Short mmCIF file of C-alpha atoms in Angstrom, two decimals:
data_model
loop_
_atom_site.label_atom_id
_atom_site.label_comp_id
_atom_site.label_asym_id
_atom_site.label_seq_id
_atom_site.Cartn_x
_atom_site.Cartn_y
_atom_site.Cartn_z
CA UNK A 172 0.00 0.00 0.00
CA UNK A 173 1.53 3.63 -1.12
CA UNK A 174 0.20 6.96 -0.49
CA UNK A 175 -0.97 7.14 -4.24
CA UNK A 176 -3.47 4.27 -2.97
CA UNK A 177 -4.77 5.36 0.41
CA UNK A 178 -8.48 7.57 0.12
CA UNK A 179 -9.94 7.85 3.04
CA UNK A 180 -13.49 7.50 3.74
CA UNK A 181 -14.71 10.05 6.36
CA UNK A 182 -17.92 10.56 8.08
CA UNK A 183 -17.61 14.14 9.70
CA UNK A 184 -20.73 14.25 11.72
CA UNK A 185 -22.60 16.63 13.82
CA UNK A 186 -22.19 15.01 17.13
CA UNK A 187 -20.19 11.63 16.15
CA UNK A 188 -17.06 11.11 13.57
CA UNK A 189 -15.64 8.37 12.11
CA UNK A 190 -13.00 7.08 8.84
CA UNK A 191 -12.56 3.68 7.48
CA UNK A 192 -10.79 2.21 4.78
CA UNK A 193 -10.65 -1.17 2.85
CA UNK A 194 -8.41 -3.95 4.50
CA UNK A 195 -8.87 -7.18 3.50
CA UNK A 196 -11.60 -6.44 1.16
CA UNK A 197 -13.70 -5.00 3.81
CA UNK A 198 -14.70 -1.77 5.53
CA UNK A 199 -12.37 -1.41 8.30
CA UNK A 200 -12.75 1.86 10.92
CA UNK A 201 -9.76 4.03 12.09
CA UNK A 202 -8.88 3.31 15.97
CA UNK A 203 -9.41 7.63 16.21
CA UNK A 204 -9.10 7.12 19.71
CA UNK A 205 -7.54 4.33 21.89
CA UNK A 206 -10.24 1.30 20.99
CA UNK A 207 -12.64 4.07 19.17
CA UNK A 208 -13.94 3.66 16.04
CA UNK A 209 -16.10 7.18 16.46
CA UNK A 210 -14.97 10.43 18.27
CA UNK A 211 -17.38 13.02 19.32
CA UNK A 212 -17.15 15.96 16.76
CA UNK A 213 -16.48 18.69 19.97
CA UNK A 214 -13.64 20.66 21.28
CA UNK A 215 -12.19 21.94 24.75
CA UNK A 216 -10.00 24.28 25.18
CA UNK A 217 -8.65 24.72 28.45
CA UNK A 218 -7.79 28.46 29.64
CA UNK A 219 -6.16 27.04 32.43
CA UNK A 220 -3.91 24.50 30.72
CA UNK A 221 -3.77 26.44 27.72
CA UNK A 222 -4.49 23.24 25.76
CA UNK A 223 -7.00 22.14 23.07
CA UNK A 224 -9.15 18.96 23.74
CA UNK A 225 -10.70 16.76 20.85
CA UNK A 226 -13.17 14.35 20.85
CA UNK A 227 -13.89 12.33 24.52
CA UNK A 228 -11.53 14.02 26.09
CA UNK A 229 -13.47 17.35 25.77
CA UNK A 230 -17.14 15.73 27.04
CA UNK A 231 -14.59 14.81 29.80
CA UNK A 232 -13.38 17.92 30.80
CA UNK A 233 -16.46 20.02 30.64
CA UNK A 234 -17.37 17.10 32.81
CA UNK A 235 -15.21 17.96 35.17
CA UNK A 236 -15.62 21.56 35.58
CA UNK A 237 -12.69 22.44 34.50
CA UNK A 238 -12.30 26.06 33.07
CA UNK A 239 -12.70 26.39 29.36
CA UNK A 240 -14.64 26.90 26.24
CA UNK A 241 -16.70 23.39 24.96
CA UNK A 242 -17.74 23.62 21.44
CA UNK A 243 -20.03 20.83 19.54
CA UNK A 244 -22.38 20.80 16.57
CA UNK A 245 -20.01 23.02 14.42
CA UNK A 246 -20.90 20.64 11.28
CA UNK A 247 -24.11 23.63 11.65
CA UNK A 248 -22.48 26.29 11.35
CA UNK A 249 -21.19 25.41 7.30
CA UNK A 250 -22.11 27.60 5.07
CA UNK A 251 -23.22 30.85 6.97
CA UNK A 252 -21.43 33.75 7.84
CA UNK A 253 -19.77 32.85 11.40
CA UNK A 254 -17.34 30.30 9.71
CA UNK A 255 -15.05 32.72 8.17
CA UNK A 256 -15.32 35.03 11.58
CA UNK A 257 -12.04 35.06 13.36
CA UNK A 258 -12.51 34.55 17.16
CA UNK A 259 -9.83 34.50 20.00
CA UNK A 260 -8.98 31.04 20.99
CA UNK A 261 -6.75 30.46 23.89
CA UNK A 262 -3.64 32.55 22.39
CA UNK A 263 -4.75 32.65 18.75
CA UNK A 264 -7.44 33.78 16.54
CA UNK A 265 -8.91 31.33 14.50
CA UNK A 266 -12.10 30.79 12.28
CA UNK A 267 -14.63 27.65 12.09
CA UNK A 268 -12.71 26.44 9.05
CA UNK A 269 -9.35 26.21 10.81
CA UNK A 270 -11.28 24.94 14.30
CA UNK A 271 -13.25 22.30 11.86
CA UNK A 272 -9.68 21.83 9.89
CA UNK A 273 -8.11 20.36 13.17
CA UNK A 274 -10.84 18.11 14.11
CA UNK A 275 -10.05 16.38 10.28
CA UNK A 276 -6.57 16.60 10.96
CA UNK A 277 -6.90 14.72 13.79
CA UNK A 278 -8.67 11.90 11.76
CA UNK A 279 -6.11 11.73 9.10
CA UNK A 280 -3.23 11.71 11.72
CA UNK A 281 -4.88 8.60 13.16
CA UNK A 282 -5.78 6.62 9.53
CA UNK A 283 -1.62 7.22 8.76
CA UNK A 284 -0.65 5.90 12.31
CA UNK A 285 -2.23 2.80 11.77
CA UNK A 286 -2.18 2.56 8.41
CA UNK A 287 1.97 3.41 8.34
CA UNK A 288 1.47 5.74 5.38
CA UNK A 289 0.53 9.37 4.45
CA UNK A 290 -2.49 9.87 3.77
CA UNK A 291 -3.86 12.97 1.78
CA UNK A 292 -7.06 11.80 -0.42
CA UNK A 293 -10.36 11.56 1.14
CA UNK A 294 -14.10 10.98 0.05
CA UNK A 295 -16.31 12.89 2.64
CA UNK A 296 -19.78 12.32 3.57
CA UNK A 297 -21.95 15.15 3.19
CA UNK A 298 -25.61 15.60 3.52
CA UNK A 299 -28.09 15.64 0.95
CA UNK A 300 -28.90 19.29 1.73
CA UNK A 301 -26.89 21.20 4.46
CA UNK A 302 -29.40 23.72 3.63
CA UNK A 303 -32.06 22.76 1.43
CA UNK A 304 -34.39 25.83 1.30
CA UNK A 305 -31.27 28.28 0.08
CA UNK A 306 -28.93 26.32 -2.80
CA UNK A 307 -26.84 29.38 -2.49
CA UNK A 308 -25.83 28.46 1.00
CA UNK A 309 -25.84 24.67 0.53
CA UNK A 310 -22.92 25.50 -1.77
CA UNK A 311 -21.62 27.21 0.09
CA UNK A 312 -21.94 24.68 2.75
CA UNK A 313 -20.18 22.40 0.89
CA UNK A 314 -17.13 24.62 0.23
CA UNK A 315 -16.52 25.40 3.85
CA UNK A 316 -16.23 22.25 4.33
CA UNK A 317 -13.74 21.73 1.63
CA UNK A 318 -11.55 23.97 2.56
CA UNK A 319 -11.32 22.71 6.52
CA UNK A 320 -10.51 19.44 4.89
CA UNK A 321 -7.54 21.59 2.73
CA UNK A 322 -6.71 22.82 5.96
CA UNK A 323 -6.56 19.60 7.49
CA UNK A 324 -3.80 18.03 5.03
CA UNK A 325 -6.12 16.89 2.19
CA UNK A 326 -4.90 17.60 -1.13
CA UNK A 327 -7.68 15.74 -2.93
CA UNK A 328 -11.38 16.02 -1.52
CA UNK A 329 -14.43 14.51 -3.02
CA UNK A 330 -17.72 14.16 -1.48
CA UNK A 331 -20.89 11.61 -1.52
CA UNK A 332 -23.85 12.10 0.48
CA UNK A 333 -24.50 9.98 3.39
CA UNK A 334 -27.38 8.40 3.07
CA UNK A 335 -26.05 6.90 -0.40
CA UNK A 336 -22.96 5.93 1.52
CA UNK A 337 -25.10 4.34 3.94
CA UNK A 338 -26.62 2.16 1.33
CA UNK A 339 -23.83 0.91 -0.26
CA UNK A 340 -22.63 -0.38 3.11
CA UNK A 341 -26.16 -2.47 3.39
CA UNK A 342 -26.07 -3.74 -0.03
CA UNK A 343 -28.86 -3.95 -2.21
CA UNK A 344 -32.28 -5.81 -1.01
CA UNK A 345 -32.79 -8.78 -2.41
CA UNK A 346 -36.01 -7.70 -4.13
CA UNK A 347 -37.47 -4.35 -4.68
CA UNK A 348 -36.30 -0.95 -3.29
CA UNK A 349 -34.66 -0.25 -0.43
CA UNK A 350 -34.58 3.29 1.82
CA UNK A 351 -32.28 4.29 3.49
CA UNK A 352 -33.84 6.83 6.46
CA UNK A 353 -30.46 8.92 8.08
CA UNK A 354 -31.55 10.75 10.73
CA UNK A 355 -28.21 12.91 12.14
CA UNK A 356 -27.42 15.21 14.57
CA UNK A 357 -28.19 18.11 11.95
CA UNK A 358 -30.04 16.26 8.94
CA UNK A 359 -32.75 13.84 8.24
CA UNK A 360 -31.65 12.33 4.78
CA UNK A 361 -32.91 9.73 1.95
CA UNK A 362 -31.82 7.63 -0.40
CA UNK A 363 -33.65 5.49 -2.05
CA UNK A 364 -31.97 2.76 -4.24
CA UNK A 365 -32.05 -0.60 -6.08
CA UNK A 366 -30.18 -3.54 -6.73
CA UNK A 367 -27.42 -2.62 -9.57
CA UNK A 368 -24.56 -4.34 -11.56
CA UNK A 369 -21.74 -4.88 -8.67
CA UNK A 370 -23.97 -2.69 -6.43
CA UNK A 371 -26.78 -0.14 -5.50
CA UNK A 372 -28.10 2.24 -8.15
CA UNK A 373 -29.28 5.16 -6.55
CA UNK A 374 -32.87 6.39 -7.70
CA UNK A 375 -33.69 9.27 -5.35
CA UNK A 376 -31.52 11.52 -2.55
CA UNK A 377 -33.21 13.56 -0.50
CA UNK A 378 -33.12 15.75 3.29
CA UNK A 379 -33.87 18.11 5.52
CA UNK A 380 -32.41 20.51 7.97
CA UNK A 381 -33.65 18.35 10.95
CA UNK A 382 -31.87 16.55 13.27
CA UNK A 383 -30.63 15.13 17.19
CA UNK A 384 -29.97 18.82 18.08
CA UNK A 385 -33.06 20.15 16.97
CA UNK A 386 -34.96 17.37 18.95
CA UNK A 387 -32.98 18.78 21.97
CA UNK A 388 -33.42 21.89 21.28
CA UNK A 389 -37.05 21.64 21.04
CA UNK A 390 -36.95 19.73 24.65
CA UNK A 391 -34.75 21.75 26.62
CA UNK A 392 -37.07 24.74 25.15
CA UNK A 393 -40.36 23.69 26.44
CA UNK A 394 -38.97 20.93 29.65
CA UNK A 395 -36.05 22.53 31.20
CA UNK A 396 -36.35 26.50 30.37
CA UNK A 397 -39.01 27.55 32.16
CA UNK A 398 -36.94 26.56 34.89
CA UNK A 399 -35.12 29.58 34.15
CA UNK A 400 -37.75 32.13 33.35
CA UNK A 401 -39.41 31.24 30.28
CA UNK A 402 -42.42 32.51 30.05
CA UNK A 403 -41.95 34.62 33.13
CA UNK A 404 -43.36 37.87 33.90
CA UNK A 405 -41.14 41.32 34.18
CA UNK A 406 -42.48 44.14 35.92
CA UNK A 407 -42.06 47.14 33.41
CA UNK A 408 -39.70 49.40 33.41
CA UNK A 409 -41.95 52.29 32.99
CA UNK A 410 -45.71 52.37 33.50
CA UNK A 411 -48.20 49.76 34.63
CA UNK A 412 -48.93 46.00 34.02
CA UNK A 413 -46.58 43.07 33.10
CA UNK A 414 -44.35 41.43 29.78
CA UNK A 415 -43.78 38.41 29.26
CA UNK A 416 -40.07 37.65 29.47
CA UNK A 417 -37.81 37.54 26.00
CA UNK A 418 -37.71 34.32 24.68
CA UNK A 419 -34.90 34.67 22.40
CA UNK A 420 -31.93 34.08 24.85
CA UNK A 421 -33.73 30.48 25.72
CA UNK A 422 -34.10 29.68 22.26
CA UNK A 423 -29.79 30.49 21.78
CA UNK A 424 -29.60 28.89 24.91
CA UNK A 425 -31.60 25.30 23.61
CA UNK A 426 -29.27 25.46 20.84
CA UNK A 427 -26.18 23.51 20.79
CA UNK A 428 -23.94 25.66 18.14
CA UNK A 429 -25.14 29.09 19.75
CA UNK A 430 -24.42 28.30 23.27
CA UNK A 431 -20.79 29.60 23.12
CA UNK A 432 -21.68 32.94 22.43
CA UNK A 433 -24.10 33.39 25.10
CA UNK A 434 -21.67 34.02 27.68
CA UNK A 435 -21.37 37.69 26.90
CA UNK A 436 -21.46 40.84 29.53
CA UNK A 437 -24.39 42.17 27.40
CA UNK A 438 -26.37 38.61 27.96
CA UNK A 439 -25.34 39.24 31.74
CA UNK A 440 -26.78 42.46 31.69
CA UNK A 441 -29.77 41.74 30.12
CA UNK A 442 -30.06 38.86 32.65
CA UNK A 443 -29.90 40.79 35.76
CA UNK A 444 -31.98 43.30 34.73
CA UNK A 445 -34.98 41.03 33.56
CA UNK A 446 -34.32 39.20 37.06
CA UNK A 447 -34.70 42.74 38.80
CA UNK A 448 -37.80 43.04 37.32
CA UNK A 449 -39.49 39.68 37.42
CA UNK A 450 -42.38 39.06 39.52
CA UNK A 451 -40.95 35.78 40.73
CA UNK A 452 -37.08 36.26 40.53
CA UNK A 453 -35.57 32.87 41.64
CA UNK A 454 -35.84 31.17 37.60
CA UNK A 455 -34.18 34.01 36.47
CA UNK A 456 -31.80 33.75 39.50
CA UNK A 457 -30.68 30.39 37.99
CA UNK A 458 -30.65 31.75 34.72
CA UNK A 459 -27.98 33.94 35.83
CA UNK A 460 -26.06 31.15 37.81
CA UNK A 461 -26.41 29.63 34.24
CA UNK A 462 -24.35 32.37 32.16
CA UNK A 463 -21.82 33.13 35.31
CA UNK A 464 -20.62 29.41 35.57
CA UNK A 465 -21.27 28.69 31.47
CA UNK A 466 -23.44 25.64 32.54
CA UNK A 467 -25.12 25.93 28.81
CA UNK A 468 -22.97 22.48 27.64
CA UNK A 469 -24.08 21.23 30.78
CA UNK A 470 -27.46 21.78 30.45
CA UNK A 471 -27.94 20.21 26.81
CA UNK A 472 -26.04 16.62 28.05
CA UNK A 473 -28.79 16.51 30.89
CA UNK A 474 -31.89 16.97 27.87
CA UNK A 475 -29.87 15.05 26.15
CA UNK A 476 -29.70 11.86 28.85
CA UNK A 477 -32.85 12.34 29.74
CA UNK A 478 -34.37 12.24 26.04
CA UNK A 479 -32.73 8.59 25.81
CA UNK A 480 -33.97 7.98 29.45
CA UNK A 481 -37.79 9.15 28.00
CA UNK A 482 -37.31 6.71 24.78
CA UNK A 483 -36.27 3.29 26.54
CA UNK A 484 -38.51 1.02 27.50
CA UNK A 485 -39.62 2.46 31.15
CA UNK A 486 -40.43 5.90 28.93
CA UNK A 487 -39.46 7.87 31.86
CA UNK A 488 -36.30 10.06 32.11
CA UNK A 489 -35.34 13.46 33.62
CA UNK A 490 -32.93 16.03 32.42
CA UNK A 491 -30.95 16.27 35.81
CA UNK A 492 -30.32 20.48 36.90
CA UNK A 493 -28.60 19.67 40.30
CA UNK A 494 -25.43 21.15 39.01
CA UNK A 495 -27.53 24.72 39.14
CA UNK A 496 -29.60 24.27 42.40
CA UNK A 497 -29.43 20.68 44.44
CA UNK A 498 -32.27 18.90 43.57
CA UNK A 499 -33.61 20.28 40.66
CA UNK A 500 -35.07 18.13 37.38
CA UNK A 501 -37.03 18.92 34.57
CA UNK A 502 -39.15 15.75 34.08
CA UNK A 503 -39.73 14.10 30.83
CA UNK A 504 -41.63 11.15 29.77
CA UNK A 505 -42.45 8.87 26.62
CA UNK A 506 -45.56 11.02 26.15
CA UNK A 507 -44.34 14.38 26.70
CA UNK A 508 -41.23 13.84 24.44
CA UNK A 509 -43.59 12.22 21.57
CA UNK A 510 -45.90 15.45 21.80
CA UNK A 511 -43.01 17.75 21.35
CA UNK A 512 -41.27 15.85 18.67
CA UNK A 513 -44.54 15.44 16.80
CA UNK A 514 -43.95 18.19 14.31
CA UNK A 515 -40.51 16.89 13.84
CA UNK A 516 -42.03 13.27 12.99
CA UNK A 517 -44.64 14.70 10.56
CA UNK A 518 -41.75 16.53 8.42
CA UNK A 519 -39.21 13.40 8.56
CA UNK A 520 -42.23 11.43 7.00
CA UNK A 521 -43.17 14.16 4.42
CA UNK A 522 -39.47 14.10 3.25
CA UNK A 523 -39.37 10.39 2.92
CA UNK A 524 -42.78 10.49 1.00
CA UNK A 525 -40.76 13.25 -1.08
CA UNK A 526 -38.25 10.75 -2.10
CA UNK A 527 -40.33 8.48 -3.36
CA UNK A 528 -41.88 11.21 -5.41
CA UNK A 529 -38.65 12.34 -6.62
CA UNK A 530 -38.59 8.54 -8.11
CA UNK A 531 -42.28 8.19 -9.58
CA UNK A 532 -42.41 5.28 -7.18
CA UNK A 533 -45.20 4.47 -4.33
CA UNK A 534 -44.68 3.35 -0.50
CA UNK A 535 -45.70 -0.21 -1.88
CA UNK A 536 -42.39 -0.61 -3.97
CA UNK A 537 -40.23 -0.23 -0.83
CA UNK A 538 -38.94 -3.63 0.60
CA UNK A 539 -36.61 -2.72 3.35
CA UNK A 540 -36.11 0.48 5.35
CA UNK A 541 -32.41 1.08 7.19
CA UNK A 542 -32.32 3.22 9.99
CA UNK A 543 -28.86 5.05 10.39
CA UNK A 544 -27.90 7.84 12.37
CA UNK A 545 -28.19 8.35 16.49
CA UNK A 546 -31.03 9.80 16.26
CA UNK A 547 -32.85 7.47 13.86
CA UNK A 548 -33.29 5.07 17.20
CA UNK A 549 -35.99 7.71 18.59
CA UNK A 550 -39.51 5.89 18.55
CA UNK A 551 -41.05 8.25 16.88
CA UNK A 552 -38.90 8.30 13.85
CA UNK A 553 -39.48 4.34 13.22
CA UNK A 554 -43.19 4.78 14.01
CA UNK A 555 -43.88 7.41 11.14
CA UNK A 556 -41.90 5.15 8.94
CA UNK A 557 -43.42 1.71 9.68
CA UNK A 558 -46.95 3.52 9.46
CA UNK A 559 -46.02 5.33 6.16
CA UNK A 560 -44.29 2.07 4.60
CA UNK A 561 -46.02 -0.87 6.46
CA UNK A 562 -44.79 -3.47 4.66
CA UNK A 563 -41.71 -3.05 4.32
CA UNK A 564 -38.84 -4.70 6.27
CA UNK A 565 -37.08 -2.36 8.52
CA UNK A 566 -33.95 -2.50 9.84
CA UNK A 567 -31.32 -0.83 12.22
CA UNK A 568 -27.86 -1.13 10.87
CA UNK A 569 -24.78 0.18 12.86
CA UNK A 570 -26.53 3.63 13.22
CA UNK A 571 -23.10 5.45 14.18
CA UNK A 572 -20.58 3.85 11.74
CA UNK A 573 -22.26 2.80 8.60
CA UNK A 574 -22.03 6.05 6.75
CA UNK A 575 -17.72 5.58 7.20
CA UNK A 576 -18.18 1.62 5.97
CA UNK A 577 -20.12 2.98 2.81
CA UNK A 578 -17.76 6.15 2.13
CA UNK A 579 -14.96 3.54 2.64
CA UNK A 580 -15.95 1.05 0.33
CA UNK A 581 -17.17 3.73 -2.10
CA UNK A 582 -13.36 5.61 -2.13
CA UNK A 583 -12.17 1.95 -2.90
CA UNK A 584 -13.84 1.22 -5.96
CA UNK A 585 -13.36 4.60 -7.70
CA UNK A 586 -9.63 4.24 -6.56
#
C-alpha cells in the first residue's frame, strides 16, 4: 500500500465522527481514539492549561468543571457567515474552518498511524442538503467544508452524500427498493436505491435541515427552560402592568452551536436586569447562575440523557439540573417527548414520502427500510416510517458507523 493508494473514507458528523478504509476487502474503521472507532465531533479548550481537547476528552473535561470553552455541533455552522469570523482562541485567533480543519486533521493523523502511510485523499460524507431551502448556501456549505478538509492536510477532496454511503454499506435488497432513512445530529436524509450491476443504483436523494440537536433543542425549550424564566413575567420598566419575558436568549440557549456565544457581559446584563424586574425572581436567579458558571454544555447533556432515558422502554427520564440548584429536574416522559417531537415526525415522514416522489415510485415498492444515524433510534422516527411504509422490512444497521463503511468502500472502488 503507497500513499498514491490510500483515500480515506470520512464521516464528519454533527455530534459523532468516524474514517474507514478497505483492509482485506472490507470496511475497516480508524482506531481515532484508543479502541474508538467514532470520536465526538467537539472541542475543549482549556484556559487554564492552555491546551486544546478533541473528541472524549473534551465531554470529559467540561465534565469535570474544568475552566474552558466546549464547542459541539459546528458541522451547523457550514455555510453561513460565522465560519469565516475570526474569534480569539486560547492565544490565537482562528475561524470555524481552521477549528473544523483540526478536528479532520486529527482523523487523518490517526488513519496514517495505523495505516503506516501518508495519507492525503479523502471521500467525505456530506448531507443531501446542508441547507435545502437556500442552494446558495448549501454551496456554500459544501465549500466550507472543503476547505477545513484543505486545511486539514487533504490535497484531494471529493464528497458523496450519506445516506447513499449508507446504502452501499447495506447492499442492495434482495427484491425491490430499499430506503435508506439517516436521521443525524443536523439532517434527516434519503436515499432510495435498487439492486445494480456490482452494487446499488441510486434512484432518489433527498433531506432536511432536521436533526438530534433540533430534537434537543425543542426539549430543553419547552422541559427545562421555564426553569429559568421562560415565560416569566417582568415588571415594566416604565408604566403599569406586566411582559412576558424575552424568549430569544432560551431559544440560543436550547441550541447547541449558539451556546458559546451566550456568555457575553451584554447577555449578563440583560439577565440581571430582567431578574430585577421579574415578579418571581428565583428562575431568572438560575438563569444567571447559568451564564456566570457557562453551565449551557451542561445543560444540553442533561436533555440530552434524559431524552434517551424518556425513549427506553420504562419511557421515563429526567434532564438532571442539580449542578444549578441541588435537587432540581425537569421531568420528561415517553408522552411528553412524543408530543413535542410530533412536528418533527410529521416533516421526517413528508421528506421520505418526497423521495419516493422524486422517483415516480409508491410506499408499496419499498422492501426494506435502514435506519442510520443516532437519532434514527428515537420511537417516533421508526413509528412514522413503519406507518407510512407498512410493509416493508425495517432494519437498524450500525446507526453510528455505517455512513464511514459505505464512504470507505465507495473511495475503494473509484480508486
Amino acid at each position: 500500500m503507497n500513499a498514491q493508494e490510500v483515500t480515506l473514507g470520512i464521516d464528519f458528523g454533527t455530534s459523532n465522527s468516524a474514517a474507514g478504509v478497505i483492509r482485506g476487502g472490507k470496511a475497516h474503521l480508524i482506531e481515532v481514539e484508543p479502541g474508538e472507532t467514532t470520536l465526538p465531533t467537539a472541542f475543549f479548550f482549556d484556559f487554564d492549561r492552555r491546551e486544546t481537547l478533541i473528541g472524549h476528552a473534551a465531554g470529559a473535561a467540561l465534565i469535570e468543571g474544568r475552566e474552558g470553552r466546549y464547542m459541539r455541533a459546528l458541522k451547523r455552522v457550514l455555510g453561513t457567515s460565522l465560519m469565516h469570523e475570526k474569534r480569539q482562541i486560547l492565544n490565537e485567533r482562528l475561524t470555524f474552518v481552521e477549528i473544523i480543519g483540526r478536528f479532520l486533521e486529527r482523523l487523518r493523523l490517526a488513519a496514517e498511524a495505523e495505516l503506516g502511510v501518508e495519507v492525503r485523499r479523502v471521500l467525505s460524507g456530506r448531507p443531501v442538503h446542508f441547507h435545502e431551502s437556500d442552494p446558495a448556501r448549501d454551496d456554500k456549505a459544501e465549500a466550507d467544508l472543503r476547505l477545513a478538509y484543505e486545511a486539514a492536510g487533504f490535497s484531494e477532496v471529493s464528497f458523496m452524500a450519506e445516506p447513499e454511503a449508507a446504502a452501499i454499506a447495506g447492499g442492495p435488497p434482495e427484491r425491490g427498493l430499499g430506503l435508506v432513512v439517516d436521521i443525524g445530529g443536523g439532517t434527516s436524509d434519503f436515499s432510495l436505491y435498487e439492486a445494480g450491476q456490482g452494487g446499488v443504483t441510486i434512484l432518489a436523494n433527498h433531506g432536511v435541515r432536521i436533526g438530534g440537536t433540533d430534537f434537543d433543542r425543542a426539549v430543553s425549550f419547552e422541559r427545562v427552560m421555564p426553569l429559568l424564566g421562560r415565560g416569566g413575567m417582568l415588571r415594566r420598566e416604565m408604566g403599569e402592568g406586566l411582559l412576558e419575558a424575552p424568549t430569544a436568549i432560551y431559544a440560543d440557549l436550547a441550541t447547541w452551536e449558539k451556546i458559546p456565544f451566550l456568555y457575553t457581559p451584554q447577555s449578563k446584563r440583560m439577565v440581571k436586569d430582567m431578574r430585577v424586574l421579574a415578579e418571581a425572581p428565583r428562575p431568572f436567579e438560575r438563569l444567571e447562575e447559568v451564564l456566570e458558571s457557562e453551565l449551557g454544555h451542561d445543560i444540553a447533556f442533561a436533555v440530552e440523557a434524559g431524552k434517551i432515558a424518556a425513549n427506553g422502554e420504562a419511557g421515563q427520564g429526567a434532564a438532571e439540573l442539580g449542578f444549578i440548584e441541588p435537587g432540581l429536574a425537569a421531568g420528561i416522559d415517553a408522552a411528553a417527548l412524543g408530543e413535542i417531537l410530533a412536528p418533527f415526525a410529521a416533516q421526517i415522514g413528508e421528506a421520505a414520502a418526497e423521495t419516493l416522489r422524486m422517483a415516480g415510485v409508491g410506499p408499496e415498492a419499498v422492501t426494506r427500510v435502514t435506519y442510520v444515524g443516532g437519532s434514527s433510534l428515537l420511537a417516533q422516527v421508526s413509528e412514522t416510517m413503519r406507518e407510512a411504509l407498512p410493509e416493508a422490512e425495517h432494519v437498524f444497521s450500525e446507526v453510528f458507523t455505517a455512513v464511514a463503511e459505505g464512504l470507505a468502500i465507495a473511495a475503494d472502488r473509484r480508486d
